[in-house]
Amino acid sequence: MKRAAAFDRRTTETQIKGRLTIDGQGRYDVRTGIRFFDHMLELFTRHGAFDLTLKAKGDLDVDQHHTVEDVGITLGEAVLEALGDRKGINRAGYFVMPMDETLAVAAIDLSGRPHAVVNLKVKVEKVGDLQTELVHDFFDGFASGARANVHLKVKVEKVGDLQTELVHDFFDGFASGARANVHLKVLYGRSSHHHIEAVFKAFARALRVACARDARLAKMLPSTKGLL
């Protein structure tokens, strides 16, 4: 019997509906309103050999944060539900993913304890069609014209149409929903696109290993505590 879970999460900020199958074939139908994020979830599904149908409608007119984080929480909860009592699974998995000049590593423990560490450094120069360095020039000009002190610290970055800081929020949400340890790190690389893509691929393959069944421990919980 395939391990799967349906989900329908509704808040005042987001509505997320779909189905995740752990023992899938890499098939997907994903629509979040953030195309680059869709692409990452498609990669996650294919490389994890899952099946995923996901439709998310969020308050993107406000920000992408609610949509990205809530999708992470929802997918984490779906994994938790689909795995059931978690008897006979590997529980932990890791993967090192090369992507051209970039190398990323992911390690996951479905331990029952949520924690995420994401070491991801990306550098891009635009938000939408605005050069981010010009934000500073605007406020320099305003301070000069108004003869005022203005102190600001702004760091908002995008790859495609995704705010890159929200990659952390997605994995934080997943770790919380799945009650899992998630550690991700880009060891090196130049392309911001490759950094994020390699992390999602490594994450998917590490999760695939963690969810896989261990024939030798088929009826046993992978913990000496007797609880996950």
C-alpha positions as CSV (number, residue, x, y, z in Angstrom):
1,M,0.0,0.0,0.0
2,K,1.4,3.4,-1.0
3,R,2.1,5.9,1.8
4,A,0.2,9.1,1.0
5,A,-1.6,12.0,2.7
6,A,-4.1,14.6,1.4
7,F,-4.0,18.1,2.8
8,D,-6.3,21.1,2.9
9,R,-4.8,23.9,5.0
10,R,-6.8,27.1,5.2
11,T,-5.9,30.3,7.0
12,T,-6.7,34.0,6.5
13,E,-3.4,34.3,4.6
14,T,-3.2,31.1,2.5
15,Q,-5.3,28.2,1.2
16,I,-3.2,25.1,0.3
17,K,-4.8,21.9,-1.0
18,G,-3.4,18.7,-2.6
19,R,-1.9,15.3,-2.0
20,L,1.6,13.9,-1.4
21,T,2.5,10.3,-2.2
22,I,5.8,9.1,-0.7
23,D,6.0,6.0,-2.8
24,G,5.4,7.8,-6.1
25,Q,6.9,8.1,-9.6
26,G,8.0,11.7,-9.6
27,R,4.8,13.1,-11.0
28,Y,3.7,16.6,-10.1
29,D,1.1,19.3,-10.6
30,V,2.2,22.4,-8.6
31,R,0.8,25.9,-8.7
32,T,1.8,28.4,-5.9
33,G,1.7,31.7,-7.9
34,I,5.5,31.9,-7.6
35,R,6.9,30.3,-10.7
36,F,10.5,29.7,-9.4
37,F,9.1,28.2,-6.3
38,D,6.9,25.9,-8.4
39,H,10.1,24.8,-10.2
40,M,11.8,23.9,-7.0
41,L,8.8,21.9,-5.8
42,E,8.8,20.1,-9.1
43,L,12.5,19.2,-8.7
44,F,11.8,18.1,-5.1
45,T,9.0,15.8,-6.4
46,R,11.0,14.3,-9.3
47,H,14.3,13.7,-7.4
48,G,12.5,12.4,-4.4
49,A,10.4,10.0,-6.5
50,F,7.3,11.4,-4.8
51,D,3.9,12.3,-6.4
52,L,2.7,15.8,-5.6
53,T,-0.4,17.7,-6.4
54,L,-0.4,21.1,-4.7
55,K,-2.5,24.3,-5.3
56,A,-1.7,27.3,-3.1
57,K,-3.4,30.6,-3.1
58,G,-1.8,33.2,-0.8
59,D,-1.7,36.9,-0.2
60,L,1.1,37.5,-2.7
61,D,-0.1,41.1,-3.0
62,V,1.3,41.5,0.6
63,D,4.4,39.3,0.4
64,Q,5.6,35.9,-0.6
65,H,6.4,34.9,3.0
66,H,3.1,33.4,4.1
67,T,2.8,31.3,0.9
68,V,6.3,29.9,1.0
69,E,6.4,29.1,4.7
70,D,2.9,27.6,4.8
71,V,3.7,25.3,1.9
72,G,6.7,24.1,3.8
73,I,4.6,23.5,6.9
74,T,1.9,21.7,4.9
75,L,4.4,19.4,3.1
76,G,6.1,18.6,6.4
77,E,2.7,17.7,8.0
78,A,1.9,15.6,4.9
79,V,5.1,13.6,5.2
80,L,4.5,13.1,8.9
81,E,0.9,11.8,8.2
82,A,1.9,9.6,5.2
83,L,4.7,7.8,7.2
84,G,2.2,6.7,9.9
85,D,3.9,5.1,12.8
86,R,7.2,5.3,11.0
87,K,8.1,1.7,11.8
88,G,10.6,0.2,9.4
89,I,11.9,3.4,7.8
90,N,15.5,4.4,7.6
91,R,14.6,7.6,9.5
92,A,17.8,9.4,8.5
93,G,19.3,10.2,5.1
94,Y,21.8,12.4,3.5
95,F,22.9,13.4,0.0
96,V,25.6,15.4,-1.7
97,M,24.4,17.0,-4.9
98,P,26.7,18.5,-7.5
99,M,25.3,21.0,-10.0
100,D,27.9,22.3,-12.4
101,E,30.1,24.6,-10.3
102,T,28.0,24.2,-7.2
103,L,28.0,21.5,-4.5
104,A,25.3,21.2,-1.9
105,V,24.7,18.7,1.0
106,A,21.5,17.8,2.8
107,A,21.0,15.7,5.9
108,I,17.7,14.8,7.4
109,D,16.6,12.9,10.6
110,L,12.9,12.2,11.0
111,S,13.5,12.3,14.7
112,G,10.3,13.8,16.0
113,R,12.2,16.9,17.0
114,P,11.9,19.9,14.6
115,H,15.0,21.9,13.8
116,A,16.3,23.4,10.6
117,V,19.8,24.8,9.7
118,V,20.1,26.3,6.3
119,N,23.5,27.7,5.2
120,L,22.7,29.2,1.9
121,K,24.4,32.3,0.4
122,V,23.0,33.9,-2.7
123,K,23.8,37.2,-4.3
124,V,21.5,38.9,-6.8
125,E,21.2,42.5,-7.9
126,K,17.5,43.1,-8.5
127,V,14.1,43.0,-6.8
128,G,11.6,42.8,-9.7
129,D,13.0,45.3,-12.1
130,L,14.6,47.6,-9.5
131,Q,18.4,47.6,-8.9
132,T,18.7,47.1,-5.2
133,E,21.7,49.4,-4.8
134,L,19.4,52.3,-5.9
135,V,17.3,51.9,-2.8
136,H,20.3,53.3,-0.9
137,D,20.6,56.1,-3.4
138,F,17.0,57.0,-3.0
139,F,17.3,57.4,0.8
140,D,20.6,59.2,0.5
141,G,18.8,61.7,-1.7
142,F,15.9,62.0,0.6
143,A,18.1,62.5,3.7
144,S,20.0,65.2,1.7
145,G,16.8,67.0,0.6
146,A,15.0,66.7,3.9
147,R,18.2,67.5,5.9
148,A,17.4,64.4,8.0
149,N,19.1,61.4,9.5
150,V,17.8,58.1,7.9
151,H,19.1,54.7,9.1
152,L,18.0,51.6,7.2
153,K,19.2,48.1,6.7
154,V,17.7,46.4,3.7
155,K,18.5,43.0,2.3
156,V,15.9,41.6,0.0
157,E,16.9,39.4,-2.8
158,K,15.3,37.3,-5.5
159,V,16.1,34.4,-7.8
160,G,13.6,34.4,-10.6
161,D,10.4,35.6,-8.9
162,L,11.3,34.1,-5.5
163,Q,12.5,36.1,-2.5
164,T,15.6,34.1,-1.6
165,E,15.4,34.7,2.1
166,L,12.2,32.6,2.1
167,V,14.1,29.5,1.2
168,H,15.0,29.3,4.9
169,D,11.4,29.9,5.8
170,F,10.3,27.0,3.6
171,F,12.7,24.5,5.3
172,D,11.9,25.9,8.7
173,G,8.3,25.2,8.0
174,F,8.9,21.8,6.7
175,A,11.0,20.8,9.7
176,S,8.2,22.1,12.0
177,G,5.5,20.2,10.1
178,A,7.4,17.0,9.8
179,R,9.0,17.2,13.2
180,A,12.4,16.6,11.6
181,N,16.0,17.8,11.7
182,V,16.9,19.4,8.4
183,H,20.4,20.5,7.7
184,L,21.3,22.1,4.4
185,K,24.5,23.7,3.2
186,V,26.0,24.9,-0.1
187,L,29.7,24.1,0.1
188,Y,30.6,26.3,-2.9
189,G,29.4,27.6,-6.2
190,R,28.8,30.8,-8.2
191,S,25.3,30.8,-9.5
192,S,22.5,31.7,-7.0
193,H,20.1,29.7,-9.1
194,H,22.3,26.7,-8.8
195,H,22.7,27.2,-5.1
196,I,18.9,27.0,-4.5
197,E,18.3,24.3,-7.1
198,A,21.1,22.0,-5.7
199,V,19.8,22.4,-2.2
200,F,16.2,21.4,-3.2
201,K,17.6,18.4,-5.1
202,A,19.8,17.3,-2.3
203,F,16.9,17.7,0.2
204,A,14.6,15.6,-2.0
205,R,17.1,12.8,-2.3
206,A,18.0,12.8,1.4
207,L,14.3,12.7,2.3
208,R,13.8,9.8,-0.1
209,V,16.4,7.8,1.7
210,A,15.0,8.7,5.1
211,C,11.5,7.7,4.1
212,A,12.6,4.4,2.5
213,R,11.8,1.1,4.2
214,D,14.5,-1.0,5.8
215,A,13.6,-4.7,5.3
216,R,15.7,-5.8,8.3
217,L,13.8,-3.4,10.6
218,A,10.4,-3.8,9.0
219,K,8.4,-4.0,12.2
220,M,10.7,-1.9,14.4
221,L,10.7,1.8,15.2
222,P,14.1,3.2,14.4
223,S,14.7,4.5,17.9
224,T,15.8,3.0,21.2
225,K,13.5,5.3,23.0
226,G,10.4,3.6,21.5
227,L,9.0,6.9,20.4
228,L,9.6,9.3,17.4
